[in-house]
Short mmCIF file of N, CA, C and O in Angstrom, two decimals:
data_model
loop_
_atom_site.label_atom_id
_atom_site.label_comp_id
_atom_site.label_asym_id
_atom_site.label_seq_id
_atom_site.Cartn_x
_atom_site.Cartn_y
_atom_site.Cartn_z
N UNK M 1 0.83 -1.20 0.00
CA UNK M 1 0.00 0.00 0.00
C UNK M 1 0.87 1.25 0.00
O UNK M 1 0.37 2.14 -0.69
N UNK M 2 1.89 1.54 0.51
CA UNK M 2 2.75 2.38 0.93
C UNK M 2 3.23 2.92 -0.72
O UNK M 2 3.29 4.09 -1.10
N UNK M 3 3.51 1.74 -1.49
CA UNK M 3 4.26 1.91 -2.89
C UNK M 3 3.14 2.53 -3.64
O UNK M 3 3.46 3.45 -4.38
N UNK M 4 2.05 2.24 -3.58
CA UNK M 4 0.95 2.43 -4.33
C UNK M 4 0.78 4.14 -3.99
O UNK M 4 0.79 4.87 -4.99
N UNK M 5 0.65 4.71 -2.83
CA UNK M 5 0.83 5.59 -2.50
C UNK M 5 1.55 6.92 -2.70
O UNK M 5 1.25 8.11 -2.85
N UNK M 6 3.25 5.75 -2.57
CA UNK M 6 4.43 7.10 -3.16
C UNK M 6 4.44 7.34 -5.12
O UNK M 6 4.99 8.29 -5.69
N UNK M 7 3.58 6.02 -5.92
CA UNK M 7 3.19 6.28 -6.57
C UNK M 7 2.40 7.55 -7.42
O UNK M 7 2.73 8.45 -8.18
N UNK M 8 1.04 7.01 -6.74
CA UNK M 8 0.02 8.21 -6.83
C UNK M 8 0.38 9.85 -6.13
O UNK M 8 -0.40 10.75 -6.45
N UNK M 9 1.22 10.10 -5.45
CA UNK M 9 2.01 11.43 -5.05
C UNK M 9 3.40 11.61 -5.92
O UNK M 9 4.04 12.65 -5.80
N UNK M 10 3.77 10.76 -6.64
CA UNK M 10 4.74 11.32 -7.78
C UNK M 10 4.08 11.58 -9.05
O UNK M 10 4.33 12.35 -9.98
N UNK M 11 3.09 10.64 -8.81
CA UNK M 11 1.96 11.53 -10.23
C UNK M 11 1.51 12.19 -10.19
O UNK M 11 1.55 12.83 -11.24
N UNK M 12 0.74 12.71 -9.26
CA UNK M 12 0.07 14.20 -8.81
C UNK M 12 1.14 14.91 -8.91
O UNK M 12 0.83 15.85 -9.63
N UNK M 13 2.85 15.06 -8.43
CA UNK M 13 3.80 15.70 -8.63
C UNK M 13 4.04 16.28 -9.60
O UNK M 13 4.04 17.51 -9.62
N UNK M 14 4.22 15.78 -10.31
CA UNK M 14 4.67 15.55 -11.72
C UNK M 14 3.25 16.08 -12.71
O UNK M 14 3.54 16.80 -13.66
N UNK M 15 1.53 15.72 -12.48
CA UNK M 15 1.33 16.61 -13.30
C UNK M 15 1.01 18.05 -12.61
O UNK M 15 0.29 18.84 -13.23
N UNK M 16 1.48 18.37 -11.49
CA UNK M 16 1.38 19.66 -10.81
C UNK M 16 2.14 20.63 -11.85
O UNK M 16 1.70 21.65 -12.38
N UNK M 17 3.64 19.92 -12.02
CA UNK M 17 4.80 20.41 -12.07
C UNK M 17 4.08 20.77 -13.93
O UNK M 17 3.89 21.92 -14.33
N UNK M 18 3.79 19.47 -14.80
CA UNK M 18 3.41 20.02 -16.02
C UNK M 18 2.77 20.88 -16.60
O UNK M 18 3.07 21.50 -17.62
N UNK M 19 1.54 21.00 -15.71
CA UNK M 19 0.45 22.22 -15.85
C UNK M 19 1.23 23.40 -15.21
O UNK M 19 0.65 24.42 -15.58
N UNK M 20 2.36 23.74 -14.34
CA UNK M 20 2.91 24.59 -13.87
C UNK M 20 3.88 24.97 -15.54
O UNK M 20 3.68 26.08 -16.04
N UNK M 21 4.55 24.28 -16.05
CA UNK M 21 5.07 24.78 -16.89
C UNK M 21 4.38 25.00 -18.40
O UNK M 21 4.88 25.66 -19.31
N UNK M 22 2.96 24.22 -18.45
CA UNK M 22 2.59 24.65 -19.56
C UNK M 22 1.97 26.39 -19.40
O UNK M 22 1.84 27.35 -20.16
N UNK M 23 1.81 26.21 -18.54
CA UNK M 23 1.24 27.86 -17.79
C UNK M 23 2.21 29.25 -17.67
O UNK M 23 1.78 30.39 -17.49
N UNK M 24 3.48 28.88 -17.82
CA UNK M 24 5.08 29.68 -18.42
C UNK M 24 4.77 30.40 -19.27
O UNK M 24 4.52 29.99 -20.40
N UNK M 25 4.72 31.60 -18.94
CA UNK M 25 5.06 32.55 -20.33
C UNK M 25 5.90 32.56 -21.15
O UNK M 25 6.99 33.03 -20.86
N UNK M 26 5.68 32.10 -22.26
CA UNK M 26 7.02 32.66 -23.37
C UNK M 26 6.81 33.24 -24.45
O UNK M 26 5.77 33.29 -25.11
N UNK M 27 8.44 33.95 -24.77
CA UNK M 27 8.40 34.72 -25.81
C UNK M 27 7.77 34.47 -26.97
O UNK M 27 7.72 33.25 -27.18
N UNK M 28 7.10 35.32 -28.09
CA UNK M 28 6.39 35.19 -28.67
C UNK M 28 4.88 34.57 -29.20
O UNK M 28 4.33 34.29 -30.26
N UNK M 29 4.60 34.57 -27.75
CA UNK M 29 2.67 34.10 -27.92
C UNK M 29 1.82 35.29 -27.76
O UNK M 29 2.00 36.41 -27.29
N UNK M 30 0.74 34.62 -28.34
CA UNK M 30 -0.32 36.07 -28.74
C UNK M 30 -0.89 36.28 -27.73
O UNK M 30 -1.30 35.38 -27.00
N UNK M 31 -1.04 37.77 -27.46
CA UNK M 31 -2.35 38.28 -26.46
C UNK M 31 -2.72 37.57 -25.69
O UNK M 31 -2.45 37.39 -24.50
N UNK M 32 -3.77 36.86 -26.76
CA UNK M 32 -4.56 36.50 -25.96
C UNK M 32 -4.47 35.00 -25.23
O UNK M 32 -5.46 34.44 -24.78
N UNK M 33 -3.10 34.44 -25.18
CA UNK M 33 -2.73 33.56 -25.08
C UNK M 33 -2.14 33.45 -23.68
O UNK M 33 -2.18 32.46 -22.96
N UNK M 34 -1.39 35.08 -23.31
CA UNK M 34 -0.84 35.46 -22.27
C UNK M 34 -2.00 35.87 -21.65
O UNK M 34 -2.02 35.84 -20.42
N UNK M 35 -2.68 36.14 -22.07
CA UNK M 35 -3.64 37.16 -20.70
C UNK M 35 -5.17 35.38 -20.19
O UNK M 35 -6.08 35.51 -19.37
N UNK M 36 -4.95 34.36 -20.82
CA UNK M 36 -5.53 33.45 -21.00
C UNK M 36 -4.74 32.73 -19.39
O UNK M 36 -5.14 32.68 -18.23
N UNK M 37 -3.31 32.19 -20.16
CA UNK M 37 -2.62 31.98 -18.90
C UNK M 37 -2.56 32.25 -17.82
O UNK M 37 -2.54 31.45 -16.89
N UNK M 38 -2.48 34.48 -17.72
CA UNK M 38 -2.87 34.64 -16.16
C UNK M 38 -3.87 34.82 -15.40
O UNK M 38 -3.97 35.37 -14.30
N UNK M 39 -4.83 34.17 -16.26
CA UNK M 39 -6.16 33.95 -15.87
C UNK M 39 -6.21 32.65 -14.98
O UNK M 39 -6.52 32.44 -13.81
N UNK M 40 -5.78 31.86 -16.04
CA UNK M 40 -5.37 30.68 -15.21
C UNK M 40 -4.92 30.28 -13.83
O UNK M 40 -5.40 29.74 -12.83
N UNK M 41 -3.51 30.91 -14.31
CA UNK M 41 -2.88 30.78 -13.37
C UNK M 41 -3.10 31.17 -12.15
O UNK M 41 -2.64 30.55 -11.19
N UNK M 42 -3.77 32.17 -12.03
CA UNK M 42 -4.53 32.76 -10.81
C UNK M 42 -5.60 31.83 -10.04
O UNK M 42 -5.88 31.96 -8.85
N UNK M 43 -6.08 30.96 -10.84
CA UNK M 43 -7.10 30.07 -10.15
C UNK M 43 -5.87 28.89 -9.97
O UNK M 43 -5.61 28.54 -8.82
N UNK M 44 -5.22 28.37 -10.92
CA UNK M 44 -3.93 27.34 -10.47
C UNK M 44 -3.31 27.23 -9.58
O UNK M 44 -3.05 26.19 -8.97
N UNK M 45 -2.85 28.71 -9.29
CA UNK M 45 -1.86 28.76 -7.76
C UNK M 45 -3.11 28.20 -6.60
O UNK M 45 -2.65 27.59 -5.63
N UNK M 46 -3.97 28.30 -6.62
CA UNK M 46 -5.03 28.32 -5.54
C UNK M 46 -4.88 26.87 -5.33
O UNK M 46 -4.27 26.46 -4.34
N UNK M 47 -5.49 25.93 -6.35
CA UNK M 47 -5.55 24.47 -6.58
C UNK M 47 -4.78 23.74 -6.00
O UNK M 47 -5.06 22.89 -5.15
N UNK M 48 -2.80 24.28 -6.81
CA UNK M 48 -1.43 23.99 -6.09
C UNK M 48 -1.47 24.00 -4.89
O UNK M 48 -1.31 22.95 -4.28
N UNK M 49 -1.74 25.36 -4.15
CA UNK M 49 -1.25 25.65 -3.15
C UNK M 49 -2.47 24.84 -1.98
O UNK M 49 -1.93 24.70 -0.89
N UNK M 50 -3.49 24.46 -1.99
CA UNK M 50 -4.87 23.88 -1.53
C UNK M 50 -3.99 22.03 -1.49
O UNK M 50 -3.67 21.33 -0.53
N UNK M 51 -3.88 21.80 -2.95
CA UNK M 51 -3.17 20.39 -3.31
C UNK M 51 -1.60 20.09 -2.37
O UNK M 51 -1.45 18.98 -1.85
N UNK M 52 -0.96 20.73 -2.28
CA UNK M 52 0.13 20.95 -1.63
C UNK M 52 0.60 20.85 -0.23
O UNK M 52 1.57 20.36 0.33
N UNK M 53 -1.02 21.85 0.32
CA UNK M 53 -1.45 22.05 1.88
C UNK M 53 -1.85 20.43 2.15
O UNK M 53 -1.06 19.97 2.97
N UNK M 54 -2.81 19.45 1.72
CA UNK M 54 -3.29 18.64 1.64
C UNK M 54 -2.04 17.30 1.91
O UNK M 54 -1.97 16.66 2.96
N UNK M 55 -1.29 17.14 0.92
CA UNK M 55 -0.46 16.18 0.03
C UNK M 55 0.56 16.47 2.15
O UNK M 55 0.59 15.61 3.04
N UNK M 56 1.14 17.85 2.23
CA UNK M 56 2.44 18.07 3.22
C UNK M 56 1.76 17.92 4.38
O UNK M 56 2.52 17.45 5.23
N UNK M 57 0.66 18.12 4.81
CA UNK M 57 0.19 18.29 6.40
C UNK M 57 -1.10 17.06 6.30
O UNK M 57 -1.63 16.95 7.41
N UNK M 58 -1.48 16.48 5.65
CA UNK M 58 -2.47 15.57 5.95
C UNK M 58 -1.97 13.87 4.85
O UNK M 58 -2.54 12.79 4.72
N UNK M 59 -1.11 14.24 4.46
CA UNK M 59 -1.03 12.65 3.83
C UNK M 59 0.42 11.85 3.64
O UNK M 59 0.64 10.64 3.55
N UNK M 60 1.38 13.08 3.64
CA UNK M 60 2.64 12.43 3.85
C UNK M 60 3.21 12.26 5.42
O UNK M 60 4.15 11.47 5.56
N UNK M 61 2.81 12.80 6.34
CA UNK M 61 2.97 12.31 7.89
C UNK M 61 2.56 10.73 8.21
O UNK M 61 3.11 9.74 8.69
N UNK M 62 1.31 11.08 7.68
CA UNK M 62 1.00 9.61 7.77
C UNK M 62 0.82 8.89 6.93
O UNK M 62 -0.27 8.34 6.78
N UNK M 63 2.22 8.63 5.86
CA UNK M 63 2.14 8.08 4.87
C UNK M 63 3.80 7.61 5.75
O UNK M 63 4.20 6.45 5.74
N UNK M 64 4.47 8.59 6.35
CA UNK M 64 5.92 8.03 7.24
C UNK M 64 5.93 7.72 8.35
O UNK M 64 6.94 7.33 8.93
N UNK M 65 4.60 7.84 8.97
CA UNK M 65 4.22 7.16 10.08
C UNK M 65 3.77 5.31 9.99
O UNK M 65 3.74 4.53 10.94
N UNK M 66 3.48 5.01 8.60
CA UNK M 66 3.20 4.07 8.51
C UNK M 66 4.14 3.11 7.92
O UNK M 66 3.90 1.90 7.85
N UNK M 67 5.05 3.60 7.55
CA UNK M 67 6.60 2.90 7.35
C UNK M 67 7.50 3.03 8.28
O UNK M 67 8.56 2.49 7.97
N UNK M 68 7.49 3.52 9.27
CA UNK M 68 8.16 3.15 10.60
C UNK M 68 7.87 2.45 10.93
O UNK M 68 8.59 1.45 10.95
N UNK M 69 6.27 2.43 11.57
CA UNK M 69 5.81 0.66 12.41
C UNK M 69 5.58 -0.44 11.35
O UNK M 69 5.29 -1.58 11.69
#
């Protein structure tokens, strides 16, 4: 269960991390492409930071509490 676990939290990782970089501004995109993004992104950070709070204070304590005993 434990593996299954550090599993499913490197995948949530990982697509945190993807949608974090598809959300990157770069040079040469249109308008409305950028102002799309920080639209986004404004509701994203929320999600992250909600997903994050969740994942560090309610599931990995006792995800290392349960591989000690």
């Amino acid at each position: 269960i434990v593996f299954v676990f550090e599993f499913f939290l490197e995948s949530l990782d990982r697509t945190l991390y993807a949608v974090d970089e598809w959300l990157r501004f770069r040079s040469g995109q249109r308008r409305l492409s950028l102002v799309g993004k920080a639209l986004l992104g404004m509701v994203w950070f929320y999600v992250v930071y909600l997903t994050r709070f969740c994942i560090n204070l309610l599931i990995e304590p006792n995800d290392v509490a349960a591989q000690s005993s």
